[in-house]
């Protein structure tokens, strides 16, 4: 059965990004349906898959990483407005498989990929 997982690594500090809020939305046309909100654990991960079972269906999704709030705690002297605040990642799920969508984060850059 398919599932969706994620994790966040703080590349500036070289460690997992603990305490970062992530929201998941299902996209249908112009509509965004919020599926849930999650917070990363000490390993930068969500304790369970954020989408699985009957809720795991093909379609377009969006993860919104609340990077700004996390970065404020780590780097309190960031300039305002922050270079990164909310990071939306829109992606498609096309098959019943494991989709892992991690985020590599620093105060001034990020990257993502489909992991395993």
mmCIF file of C-alpha atoms in Angstrom:
data_model
loop_
_atom_site.group_PDB
_atom_site.id
_atom_site.type_symbol
_atom_site.label_atom_id
_atom_site.label_comp_id
_atom_site.label_asym_id
_atom_site.label_seq_id
_atom_site.Cartn_x
_atom_site.Cartn_y
_atom_site.Cartn_z
ATOM 1 C CA UNK A 1 0.000 0.000 0.000
ATOM 2 C CA UNK A 2 1.109 3.532 -0.747
ATOM 3 C CA UNK A 3 2.157 6.098 1.802
ATOM 4 C CA UNK A 4 3.556 9.613 1.996
ATOM 5 C CA UNK A 5 6.390 10.516 4.339
ATOM 6 C CA UNK A 6 8.704 13.482 4.772
ATOM 7 C CA UNK A 7 11.571 14.745 6.852
ATOM 8 C CA UNK A 8 13.478 18.013 7.172
ATOM 9 C CA UNK A 9 17.229 18.412 7.529
ATOM 10 C CA UNK A 10 18.787 21.699 8.611
ATOM 11 C CA UNK A 11 21.796 21.836 6.295
ATOM 12 C CA UNK A 12 23.202 24.973 7.968
ATOM 13 C CA UNK A 13 23.467 23.176 11.312
ATOM 14 C CA UNK A 14 24.019 19.700 9.893
ATOM 15 C CA UNK A 15 21.211 18.133 11.907
ATOM 16 C CA UNK A 16 17.493 17.261 11.729
ATOM 17 C CA UNK A 17 15.052 20.175 11.924
ATOM 18 C CA UNK A 18 13.047 19.392 15.060
ATOM 19 C CA UNK A 19 9.812 21.219 15.853
ATOM 20 C CA UNK A 20 9.037 22.380 12.312
ATOM 21 C CA UNK A 21 5.341 22.542 11.366
ATOM 22 C CA UNK A 22 4.225 20.990 8.056
ATOM 23 C CA UNK A 23 0.744 21.180 6.529
ATOM 24 C CA UNK A 24 -0.588 18.796 3.875
ATOM 25 C CA UNK A 25 -3.199 19.818 1.293
ATOM 26 C CA UNK A 26 -4.958 17.907 -1.493
ATOM 27 C CA UNK A 27 -5.305 20.047 -4.630
ATOM 28 C CA UNK A 28 -8.426 19.742 -6.787
ATOM 29 C CA UNK A 29 -8.465 22.330 -9.555
ATOM 30 C CA UNK A 30 -8.207 25.684 -7.789
ATOM 31 C CA UNK A 31 -9.330 24.263 -4.424
ATOM 32 C CA UNK A 32 -6.974 23.309 -1.578
ATOM 33 C CA UNK A 33 -8.314 20.810 0.954
ATOM 34 C CA UNK A 34 -6.310 20.724 4.183
ATOM 35 C CA UNK A 35 -5.637 17.133 5.192
ATOM 36 C CA UNK A 36 -3.584 17.750 8.302
ATOM 37 C CA UNK A 37 -0.838 19.557 10.176
ATOM 38 C CA UNK A 38 2.204 17.859 11.654
ATOM 39 C CA UNK A 39 5.316 18.726 13.640
ATOM 40 C CA UNK A 40 8.716 17.147 13.098
ATOM 41 C CA UNK A 41 10.236 15.120 15.928
ATOM 42 C CA UNK A 42 13.840 15.228 17.167
ATOM 43 C CA UNK A 43 14.902 13.279 14.068
ATOM 44 C CA UNK A 44 13.260 15.838 11.735
ATOM 45 C CA UNK A 45 10.552 13.326 10.824
ATOM 46 C CA UNK A 46 6.833 12.855 11.383
ATOM 47 C CA UNK A 47 6.209 9.854 13.651
ATOM 48 C CA UNK A 48 3.784 8.168 11.238
ATOM 49 C CA UNK A 49 3.121 8.420 7.500
ATOM 50 C CA UNK A 50 1.249 11.648 6.769
ATOM 51 C CA UNK A 51 -0.905 9.942 4.171
ATOM 52 C CA UNK A 52 -1.694 6.221 3.910
ATOM 53 C CA UNK A 53 -4.462 3.654 3.632
ATOM 54 C CA UNK A 54 -7.769 4.770 2.135
ATOM 55 C CA UNK A 55 -6.652 8.424 2.262
ATOM 56 C CA UNK A 56 -3.729 7.673 -0.078
ATOM 57 C CA UNK A 57 -5.111 8.355 -3.547
ATOM 58 C CA UNK A 58 -3.533 9.580 -6.760
ATOM 59 C CA UNK A 59 -3.673 13.295 -7.375
ATOM 60 C CA UNK A 60 -1.923 16.568 -6.703
ATOM 61 C CA UNK A 61 -0.777 17.490 -3.201
ATOM 62 C CA UNK A 62 1.016 20.328 -1.479
ATOM 63 C CA UNK A 63 3.251 20.226 1.560
ATOM 64 C CA UNK A 64 3.721 23.619 3.223
ATOM 65 C CA UNK A 65 6.806 23.784 5.422
ATOM 66 C CA UNK A 66 6.722 26.557 8.043
ATOM 67 C CA UNK A 67 10.421 27.295 7.691
ATOM 68 C CA UNK A 68 10.304 30.896 8.937
ATOM 69 C CA UNK A 69 8.984 30.023 12.382
ATOM 70 C CA UNK A 70 11.573 27.249 12.728
ATOM 71 C CA UNK A 71 14.436 29.459 11.500
ATOM 72 C CA UNK A 72 13.509 32.268 13.944
ATOM 73 C CA UNK A 73 14.219 29.868 16.810
ATOM 74 C CA UNK A 74 17.540 28.729 15.359
ATOM 75 C CA UNK A 75 18.847 32.038 13.965
ATOM 76 C CA UNK A 76 17.205 34.815 16.018
ATOM 77 C CA UNK A 77 18.919 37.698 14.165
ATOM 78 C CA UNK A 78 17.527 36.906 10.706
ATOM 79 C CA UNK A 79 16.626 40.048 8.749
ATOM 80 C CA UNK A 80 12.955 40.964 8.328
ATOM 81 C CA UNK A 81 11.260 40.074 6.169
ATOM 82 C CA UNK A 82 12.747 36.599 6.224
ATOM 83 C CA UNK A 83 14.111 35.327 2.926
ATOM 84 C CA UNK A 84 12.282 32.010 3.529
ATOM 85 C CA UNK A 85 9.032 31.744 5.426
ATOM 86 C CA UNK A 86 6.405 29.343 4.087
ATOM 87 C CA UNK A 87 7.766 26.841 1.575
ATOM 88 C CA UNK A 88 5.031 25.217 -0.558
ATOM 89 C CA UNK A 89 5.968 22.052 -2.440
ATOM 90 C CA UNK A 90 3.341 20.929 -4.949
ATOM 91 C CA UNK A 91 3.769 17.433 -6.339
ATOM 92 C CA UNK A 92 1.800 14.600 -7.892
ATOM 93 C CA UNK A 93 1.105 11.096 -6.658
ATOM 94 C CA UNK A 94 0.605 8.891 -9.709
ATOM 95 C CA UNK A 95 0.862 5.361 -8.319
ATOM 96 C CA UNK A 96 0.243 3.258 -5.242
ATOM 97 C CA UNK A 97 3.792 3.438 -3.912
ATOM 98 C CA UNK A 98 5.908 5.030 -1.195
ATOM 99 C CA UNK A 99 6.397 8.742 -1.824
ATOM 100 C CA UNK A 100 9.023 10.354 0.385
ATOM 101 C CA UNK A 101 9.338 14.141 -0.036
ATOM 102 C CA UNK A 102 12.145 15.509 2.140
ATOM 103 C CA UNK A 103 13.261 19.107 2.538
ATOM 104 C CA UNK A 104 16.884 20.226 2.931
ATOM 105 C CA UNK A 105 16.767 23.648 4.568
ATOM 106 C CA UNK A 106 19.022 26.564 5.464
ATOM 107 C CA UNK A 107 18.105 30.206 6.168
ATOM 108 C CA UNK A 108 18.702 31.190 2.540
ATOM 109 C CA UNK A 109 18.058 28.068 0.469
ATOM 110 C CA UNK A 110 16.198 24.790 0.243
ATOM 111 C CA UNK A 111 15.980 21.751 -1.995
ATOM 112 C CA UNK A 112 13.810 18.689 -2.290
ATOM 113 C CA UNK A 113 13.622 15.408 -4.179
ATOM 114 C CA UNK A 114 11.600 12.215 -4.298
ATOM 115 C CA UNK A 115 13.364 9.974 -1.842
ATOM 116 C CA UNK A 116 12.916 6.383 -0.851
#
